mmCIF file of C-alpha atoms and ligand atoms in Angstrom:
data_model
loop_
_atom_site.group_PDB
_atom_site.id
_atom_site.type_symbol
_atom_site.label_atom_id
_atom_site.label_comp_id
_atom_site.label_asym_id
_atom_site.label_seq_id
_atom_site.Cartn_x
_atom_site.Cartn_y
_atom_site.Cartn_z
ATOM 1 C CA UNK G 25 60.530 368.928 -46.115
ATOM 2 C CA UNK G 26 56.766 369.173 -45.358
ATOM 3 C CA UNK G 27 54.904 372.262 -46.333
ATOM 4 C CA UNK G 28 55.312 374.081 -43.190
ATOM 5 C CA UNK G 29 59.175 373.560 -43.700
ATOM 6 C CA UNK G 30 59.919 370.946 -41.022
ATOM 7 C CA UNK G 31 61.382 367.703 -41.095
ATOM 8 C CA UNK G 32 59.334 365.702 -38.958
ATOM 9 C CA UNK G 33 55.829 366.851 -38.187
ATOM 10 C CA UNK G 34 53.541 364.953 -35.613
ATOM 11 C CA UNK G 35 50.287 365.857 -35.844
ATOM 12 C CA UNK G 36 47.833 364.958 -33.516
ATOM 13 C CA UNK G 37 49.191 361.437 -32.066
ATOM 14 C CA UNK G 38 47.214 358.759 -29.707
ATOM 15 C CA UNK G 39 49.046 356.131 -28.683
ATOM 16 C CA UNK G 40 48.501 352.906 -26.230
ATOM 17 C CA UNK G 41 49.532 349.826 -24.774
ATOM 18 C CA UNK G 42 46.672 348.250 -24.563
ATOM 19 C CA UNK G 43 44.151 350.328 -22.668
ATOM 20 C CA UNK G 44 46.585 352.335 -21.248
ATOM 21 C CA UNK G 45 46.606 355.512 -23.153
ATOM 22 C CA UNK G 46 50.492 356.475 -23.169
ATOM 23 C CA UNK G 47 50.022 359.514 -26.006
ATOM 24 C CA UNK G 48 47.189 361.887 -26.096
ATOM 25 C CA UNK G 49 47.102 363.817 -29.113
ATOM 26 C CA UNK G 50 50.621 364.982 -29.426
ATOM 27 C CA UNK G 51 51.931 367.605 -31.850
ATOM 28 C CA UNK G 52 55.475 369.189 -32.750
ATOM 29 C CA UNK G 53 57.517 369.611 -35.472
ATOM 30 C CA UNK G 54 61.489 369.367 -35.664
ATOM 31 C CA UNK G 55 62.767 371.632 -38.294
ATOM 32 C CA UNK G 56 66.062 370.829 -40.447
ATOM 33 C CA UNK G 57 69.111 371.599 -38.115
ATOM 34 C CA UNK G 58 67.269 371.812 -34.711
ATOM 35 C CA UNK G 59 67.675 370.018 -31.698
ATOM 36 C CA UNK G 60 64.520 369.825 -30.225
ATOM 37 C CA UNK G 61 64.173 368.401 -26.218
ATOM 38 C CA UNK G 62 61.585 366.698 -24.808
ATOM 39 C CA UNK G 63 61.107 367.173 -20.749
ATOM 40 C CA UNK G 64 58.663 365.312 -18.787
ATOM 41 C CA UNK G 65 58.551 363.187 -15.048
ATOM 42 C CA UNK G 66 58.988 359.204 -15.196
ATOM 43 C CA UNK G 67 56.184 357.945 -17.316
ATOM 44 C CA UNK G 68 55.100 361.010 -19.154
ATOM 45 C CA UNK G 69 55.131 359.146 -22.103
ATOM 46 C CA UNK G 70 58.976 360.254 -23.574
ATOM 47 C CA UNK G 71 60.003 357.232 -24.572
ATOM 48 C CA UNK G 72 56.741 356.031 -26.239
ATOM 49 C CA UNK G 73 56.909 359.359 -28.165
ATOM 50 C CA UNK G 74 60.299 358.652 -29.817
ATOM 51 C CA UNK G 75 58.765 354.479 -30.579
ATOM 52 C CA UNK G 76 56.175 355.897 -32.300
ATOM 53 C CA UNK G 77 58.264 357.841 -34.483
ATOM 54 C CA UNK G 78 60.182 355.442 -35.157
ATOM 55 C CA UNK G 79 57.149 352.726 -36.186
ATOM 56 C CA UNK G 80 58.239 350.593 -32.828
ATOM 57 C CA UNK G 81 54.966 351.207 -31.629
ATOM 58 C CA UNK G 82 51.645 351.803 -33.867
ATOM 59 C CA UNK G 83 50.185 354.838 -33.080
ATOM 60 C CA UNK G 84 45.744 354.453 -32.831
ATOM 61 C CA UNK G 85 45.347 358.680 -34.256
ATOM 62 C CA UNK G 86 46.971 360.927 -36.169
ATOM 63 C CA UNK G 87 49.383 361.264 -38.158
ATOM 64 C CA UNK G 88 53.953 361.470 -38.611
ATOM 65 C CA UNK G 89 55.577 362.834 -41.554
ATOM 66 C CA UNK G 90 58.860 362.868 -42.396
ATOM 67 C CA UNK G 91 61.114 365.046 -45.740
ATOM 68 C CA UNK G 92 57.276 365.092 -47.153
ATOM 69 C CA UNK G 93 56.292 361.669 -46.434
ATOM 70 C CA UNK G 94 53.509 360.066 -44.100
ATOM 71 C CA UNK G 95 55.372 357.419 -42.494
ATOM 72 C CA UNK G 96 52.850 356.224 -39.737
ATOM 73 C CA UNK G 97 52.682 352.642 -39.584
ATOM 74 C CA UNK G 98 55.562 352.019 -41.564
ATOM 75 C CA UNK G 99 58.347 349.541 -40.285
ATOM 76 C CA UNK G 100 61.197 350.341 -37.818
ATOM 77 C CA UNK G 101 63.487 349.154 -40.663
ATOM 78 C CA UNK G 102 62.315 351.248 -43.460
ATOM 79 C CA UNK G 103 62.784 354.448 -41.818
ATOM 80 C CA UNK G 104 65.897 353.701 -40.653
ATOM 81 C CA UNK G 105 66.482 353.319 -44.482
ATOM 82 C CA UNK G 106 64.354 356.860 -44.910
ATOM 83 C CA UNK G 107 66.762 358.821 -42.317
ATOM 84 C CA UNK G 108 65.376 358.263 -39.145
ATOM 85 C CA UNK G 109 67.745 356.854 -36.602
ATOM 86 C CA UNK G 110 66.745 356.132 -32.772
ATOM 87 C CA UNK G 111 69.512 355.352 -30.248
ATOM 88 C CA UNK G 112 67.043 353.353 -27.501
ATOM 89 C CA UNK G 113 67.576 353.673 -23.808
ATOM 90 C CA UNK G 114 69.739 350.711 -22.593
ATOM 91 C CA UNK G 115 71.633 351.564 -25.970
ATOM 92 C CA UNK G 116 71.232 348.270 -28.073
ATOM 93 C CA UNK G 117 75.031 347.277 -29.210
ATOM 94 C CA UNK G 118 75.995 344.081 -29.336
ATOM 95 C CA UNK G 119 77.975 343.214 -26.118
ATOM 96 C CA UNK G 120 79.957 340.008 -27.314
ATOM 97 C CA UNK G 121 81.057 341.907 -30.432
ATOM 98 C CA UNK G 122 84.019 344.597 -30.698
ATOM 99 C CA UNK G 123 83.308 348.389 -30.665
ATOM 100 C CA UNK G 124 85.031 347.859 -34.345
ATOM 101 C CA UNK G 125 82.800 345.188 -35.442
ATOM 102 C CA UNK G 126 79.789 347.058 -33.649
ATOM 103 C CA UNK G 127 80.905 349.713 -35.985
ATOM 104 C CA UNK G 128 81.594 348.537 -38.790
ATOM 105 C CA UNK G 129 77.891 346.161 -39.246
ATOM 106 C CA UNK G 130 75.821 349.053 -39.378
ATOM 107 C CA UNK G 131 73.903 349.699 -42.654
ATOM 108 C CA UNK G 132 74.779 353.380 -43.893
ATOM 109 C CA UNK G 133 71.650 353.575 -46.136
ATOM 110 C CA UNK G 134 70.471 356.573 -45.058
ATOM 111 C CA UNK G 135 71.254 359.956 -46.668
ATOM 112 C CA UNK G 136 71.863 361.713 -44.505
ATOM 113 C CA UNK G 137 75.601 363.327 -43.780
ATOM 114 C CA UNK G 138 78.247 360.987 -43.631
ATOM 115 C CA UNK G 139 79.774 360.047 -40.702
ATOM 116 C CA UNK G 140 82.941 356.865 -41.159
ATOM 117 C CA UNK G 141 84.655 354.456 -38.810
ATOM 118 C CA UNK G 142 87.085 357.682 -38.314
ATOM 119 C CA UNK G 143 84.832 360.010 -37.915
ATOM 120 C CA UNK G 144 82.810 358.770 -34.593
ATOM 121 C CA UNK G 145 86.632 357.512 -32.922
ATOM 122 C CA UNK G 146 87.412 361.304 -33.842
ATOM 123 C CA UNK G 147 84.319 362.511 -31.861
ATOM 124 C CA UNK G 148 84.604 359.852 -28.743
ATOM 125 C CA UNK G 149 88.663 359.405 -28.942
ATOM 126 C CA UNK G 150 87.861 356.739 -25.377
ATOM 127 C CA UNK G 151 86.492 354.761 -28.113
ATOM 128 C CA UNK G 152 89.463 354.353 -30.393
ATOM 129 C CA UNK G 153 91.165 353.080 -26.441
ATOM 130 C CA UNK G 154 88.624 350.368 -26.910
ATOM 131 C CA UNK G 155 88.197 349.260 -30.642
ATOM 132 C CA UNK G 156 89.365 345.784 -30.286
ATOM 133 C CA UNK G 157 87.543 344.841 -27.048
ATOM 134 C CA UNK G 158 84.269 343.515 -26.406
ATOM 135 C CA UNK G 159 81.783 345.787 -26.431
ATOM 136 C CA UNK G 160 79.876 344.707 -22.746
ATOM 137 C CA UNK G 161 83.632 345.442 -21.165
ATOM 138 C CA UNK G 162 83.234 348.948 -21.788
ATOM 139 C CA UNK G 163 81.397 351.395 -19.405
ATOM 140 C CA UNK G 164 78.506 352.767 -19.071
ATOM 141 C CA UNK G 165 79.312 356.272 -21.064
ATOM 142 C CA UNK G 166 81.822 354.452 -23.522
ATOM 143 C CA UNK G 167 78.687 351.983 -24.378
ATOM 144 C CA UNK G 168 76.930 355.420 -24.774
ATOM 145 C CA UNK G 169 79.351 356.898 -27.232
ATOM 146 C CA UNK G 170 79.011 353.530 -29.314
ATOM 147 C CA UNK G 171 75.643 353.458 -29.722
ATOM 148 C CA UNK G 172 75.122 357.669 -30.626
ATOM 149 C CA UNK G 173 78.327 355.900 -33.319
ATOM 150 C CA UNK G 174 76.325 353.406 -34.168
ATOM 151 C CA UNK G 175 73.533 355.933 -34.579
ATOM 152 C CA UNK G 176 75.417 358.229 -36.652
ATOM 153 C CA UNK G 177 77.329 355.351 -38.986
ATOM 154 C CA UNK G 178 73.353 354.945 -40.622
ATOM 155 C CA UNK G 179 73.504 358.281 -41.754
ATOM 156 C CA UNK G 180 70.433 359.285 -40.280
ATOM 157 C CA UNK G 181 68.899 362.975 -41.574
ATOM 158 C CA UNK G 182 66.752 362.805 -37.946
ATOM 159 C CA UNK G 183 68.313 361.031 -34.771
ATOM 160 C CA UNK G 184 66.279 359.902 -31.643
ATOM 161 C CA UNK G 185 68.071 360.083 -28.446
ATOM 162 C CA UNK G 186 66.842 358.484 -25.251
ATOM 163 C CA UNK G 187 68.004 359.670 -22.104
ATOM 164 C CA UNK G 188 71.855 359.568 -23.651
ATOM 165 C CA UNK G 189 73.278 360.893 -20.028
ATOM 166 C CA UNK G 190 71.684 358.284 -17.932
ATOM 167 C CA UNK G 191 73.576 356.420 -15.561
ATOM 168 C CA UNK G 192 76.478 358.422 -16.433
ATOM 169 C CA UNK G 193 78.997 360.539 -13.974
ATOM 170 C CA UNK G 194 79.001 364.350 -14.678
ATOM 171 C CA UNK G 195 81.698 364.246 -16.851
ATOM 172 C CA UNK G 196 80.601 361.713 -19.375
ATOM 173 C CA UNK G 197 77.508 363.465 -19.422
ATOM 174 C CA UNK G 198 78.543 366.663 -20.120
ATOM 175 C CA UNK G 199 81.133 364.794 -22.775
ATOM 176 C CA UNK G 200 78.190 363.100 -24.613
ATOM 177 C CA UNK G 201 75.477 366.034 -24.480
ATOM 178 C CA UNK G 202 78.339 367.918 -26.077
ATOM 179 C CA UNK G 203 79.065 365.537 -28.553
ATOM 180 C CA UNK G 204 75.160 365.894 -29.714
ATOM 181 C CA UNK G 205 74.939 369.688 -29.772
ATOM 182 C CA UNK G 206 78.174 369.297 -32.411
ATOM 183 C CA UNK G 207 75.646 367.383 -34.578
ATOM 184 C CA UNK G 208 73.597 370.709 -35.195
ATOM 185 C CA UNK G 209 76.859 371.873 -37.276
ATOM 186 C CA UNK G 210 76.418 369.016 -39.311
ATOM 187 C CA UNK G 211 72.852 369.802 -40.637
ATOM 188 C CA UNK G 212 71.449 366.794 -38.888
ATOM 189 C CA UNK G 213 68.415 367.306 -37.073
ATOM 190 C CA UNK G 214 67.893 365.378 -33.474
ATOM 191 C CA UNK G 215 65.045 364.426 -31.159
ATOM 192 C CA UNK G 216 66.301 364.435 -27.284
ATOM 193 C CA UNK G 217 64.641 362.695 -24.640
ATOM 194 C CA UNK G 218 66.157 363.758 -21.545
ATOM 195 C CA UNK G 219 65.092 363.815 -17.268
ATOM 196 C CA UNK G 220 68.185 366.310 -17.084
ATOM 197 C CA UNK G 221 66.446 369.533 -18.008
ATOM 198 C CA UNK G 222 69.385 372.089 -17.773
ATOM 199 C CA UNK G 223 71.786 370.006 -19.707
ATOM 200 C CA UNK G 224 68.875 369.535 -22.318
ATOM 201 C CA UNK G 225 68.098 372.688 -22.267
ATOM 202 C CA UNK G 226 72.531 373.714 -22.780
ATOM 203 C CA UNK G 227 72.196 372.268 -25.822
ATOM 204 C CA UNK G 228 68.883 372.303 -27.591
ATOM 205 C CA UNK G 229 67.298 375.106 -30.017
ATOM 206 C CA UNK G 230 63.424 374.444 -28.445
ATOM 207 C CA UNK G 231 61.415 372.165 -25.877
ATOM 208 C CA UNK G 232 58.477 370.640 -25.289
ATOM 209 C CA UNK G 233 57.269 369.389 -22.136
ATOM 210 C CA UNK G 234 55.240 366.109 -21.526
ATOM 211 C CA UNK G 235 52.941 365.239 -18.924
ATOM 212 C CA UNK G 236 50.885 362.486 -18.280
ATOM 213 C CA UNK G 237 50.740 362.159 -22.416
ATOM 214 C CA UNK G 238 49.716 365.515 -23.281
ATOM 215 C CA UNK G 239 52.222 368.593 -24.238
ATOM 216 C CA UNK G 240 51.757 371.063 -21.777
ATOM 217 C CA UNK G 241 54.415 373.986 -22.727
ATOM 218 C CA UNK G 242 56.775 374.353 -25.455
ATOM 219 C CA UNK G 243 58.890 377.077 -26.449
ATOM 220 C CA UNK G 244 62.792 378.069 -27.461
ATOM 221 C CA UNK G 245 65.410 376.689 -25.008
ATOM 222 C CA UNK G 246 65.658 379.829 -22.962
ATOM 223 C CA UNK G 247 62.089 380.318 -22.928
ATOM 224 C CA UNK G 248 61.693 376.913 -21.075
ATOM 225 C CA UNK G 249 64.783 377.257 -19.316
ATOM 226 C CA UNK G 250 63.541 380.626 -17.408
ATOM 227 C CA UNK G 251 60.022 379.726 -16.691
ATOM 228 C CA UNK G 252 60.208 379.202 -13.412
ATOM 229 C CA UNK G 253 57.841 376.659 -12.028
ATOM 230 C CA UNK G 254 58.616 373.978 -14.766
ATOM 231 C CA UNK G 255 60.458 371.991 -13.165
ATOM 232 C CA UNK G 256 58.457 371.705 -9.898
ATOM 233 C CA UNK G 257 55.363 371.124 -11.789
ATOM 234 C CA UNK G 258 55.965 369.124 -14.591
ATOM 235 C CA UNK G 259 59.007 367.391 -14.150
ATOM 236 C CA UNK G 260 58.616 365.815 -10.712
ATOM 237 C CA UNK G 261 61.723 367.830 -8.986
HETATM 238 P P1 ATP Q 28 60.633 356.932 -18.266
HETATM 239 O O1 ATP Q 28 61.538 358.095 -18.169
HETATM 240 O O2 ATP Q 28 60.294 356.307 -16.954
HETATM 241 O O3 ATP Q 28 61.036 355.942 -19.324
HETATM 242 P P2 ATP Q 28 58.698 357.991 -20.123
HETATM 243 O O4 ATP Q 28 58.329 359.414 -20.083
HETATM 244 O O5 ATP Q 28 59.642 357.557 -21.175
HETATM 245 O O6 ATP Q 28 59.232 357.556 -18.712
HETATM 246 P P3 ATP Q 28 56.986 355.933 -21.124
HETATM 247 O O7 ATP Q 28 57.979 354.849 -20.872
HETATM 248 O O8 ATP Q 28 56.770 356.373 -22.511
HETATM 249 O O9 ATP Q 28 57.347 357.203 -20.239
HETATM 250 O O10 ATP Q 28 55.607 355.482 -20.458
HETATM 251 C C1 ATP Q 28 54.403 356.204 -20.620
HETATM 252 C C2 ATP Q 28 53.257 355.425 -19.966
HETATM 253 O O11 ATP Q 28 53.039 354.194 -20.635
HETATM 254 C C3 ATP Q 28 53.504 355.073 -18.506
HETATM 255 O O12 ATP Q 28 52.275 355.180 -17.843
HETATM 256 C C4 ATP Q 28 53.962 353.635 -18.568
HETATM 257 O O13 ATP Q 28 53.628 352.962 -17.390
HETATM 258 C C5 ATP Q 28 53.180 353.101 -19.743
HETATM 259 N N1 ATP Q 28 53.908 352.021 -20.424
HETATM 260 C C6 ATP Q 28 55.143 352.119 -20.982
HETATM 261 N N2 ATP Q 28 55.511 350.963 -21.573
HETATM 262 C C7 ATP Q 28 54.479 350.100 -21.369
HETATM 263 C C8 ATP Q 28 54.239 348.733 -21.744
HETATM 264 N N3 ATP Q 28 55.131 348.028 -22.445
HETATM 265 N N4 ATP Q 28 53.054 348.179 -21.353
HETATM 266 C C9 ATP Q 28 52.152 348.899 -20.662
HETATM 267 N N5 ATP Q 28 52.304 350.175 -20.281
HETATM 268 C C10 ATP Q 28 53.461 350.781 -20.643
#
């Protein structure tokens, strides 16, 4: 942990794509065991946030630590070996290989808590339904079940979640949300990106809000949850 007792601690973070600035110095912490959400409109710069973190993108300022180390401008694939996982929006299996063989590839190098073959068909039984088919038969919230598996199986100590309800009916999402709020109990720490406030907001221990780049509010859950002109200003509704 860092000296202020978090797990991950961005400090201050720029980020572009080429000249357009997508980050404007960011900061927020994610201490050990907390789900922390992050609200903002199309384009506020949510998923860029959760690249940087996860050295997708190079960040131009700042800094990103992580269980006491600096890990800006490090590669995707060490800190997936240092416990950071990130489950991408449009999910990343591998749709001509089984959910079992999806499964059963990933590298569990991280050290975080460990989570089997068993253990994810356990948490998303639809999954066990489907073990021997092809992964691009399943649907939309069963692909979304494999990849937070998928996610888990690297035995991440941090996970990044991308919009994990979208495209999915009510009842998936409310299934998979679920699923993540269970993680807390595990000691794992998570990172949710998410356009559906109120389910967010169900499920996570504190919020930040992104606009245009910039954080403009954070506070616990319920804190964000009863301020009342959030979602009209800030989140496009
Ligand atoms: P969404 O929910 O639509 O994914 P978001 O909050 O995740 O939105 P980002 O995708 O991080 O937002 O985008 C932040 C800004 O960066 C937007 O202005 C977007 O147009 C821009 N942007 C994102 N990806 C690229 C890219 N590959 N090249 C250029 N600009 C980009």
């Amino acid at each position: 942990m860092t000296s202020d007792g978090s797990l991950l601690t961005v400090k201050d973070v720029s980020a572009a794509y080429g000249k357009v600035v997508a980050l404007r110095g960011v900061s927020l912490s994610v201490n050990r065991g907390e789900i922390v959400a992050i609200l903002g409109a199309n384009g506020a710069g949510k998923t860029t946030l959760l690249n940087a973190i996860s050295g997708v993108l190079p960040i131009t300022a700042g800094r990103i630590e992580f269980a006491d180390q600096r890990i800006d401008g490090r590669k995707p694939w060490t800190l997936s070996r240092a416990g950071i996982s990130h489950v991408p929006e449009g999910r990343e299996i591998f749709p001509s290989m089984t959910v079992e063989a999806n499964l059963k590839i990933v590298d569990a190098f991280g050290s975080g808590p460990v989570f089997t073959v068993d253990d994810v068909l356990n948490m998303f039984p639809r999954l066990r339904e489907r073990f021997r088919q092809a992964a691009g038969n399943l649907s939309g919230g069963e692909q979304q079940m494999l990849a937070i598996g998928r996610g888990l199986m690297a035995r991440p100590r941090l996970i990044l979640f991308d919009e994990p309800s979208l495209g999915l009916s009510p009842f998936f999402s409310k299934f998979v949300l679920g699923a993540i709020g269970a993680l807390r109990a595990k000691g794992l720490s998570a990172l949710l990106v998410e356009q559906n406030m109120r389910a967010a907001l169900k499920i996570a221990d504190r919020a930040y809000v992104l606009r245009v780049g910039s954080i403009v509010r954070e506070g616990t859950a319920g804190e964000i949850a009863d301020a009342p002109d959030i979602q009209e200003a800030y989140l496009g509704a």
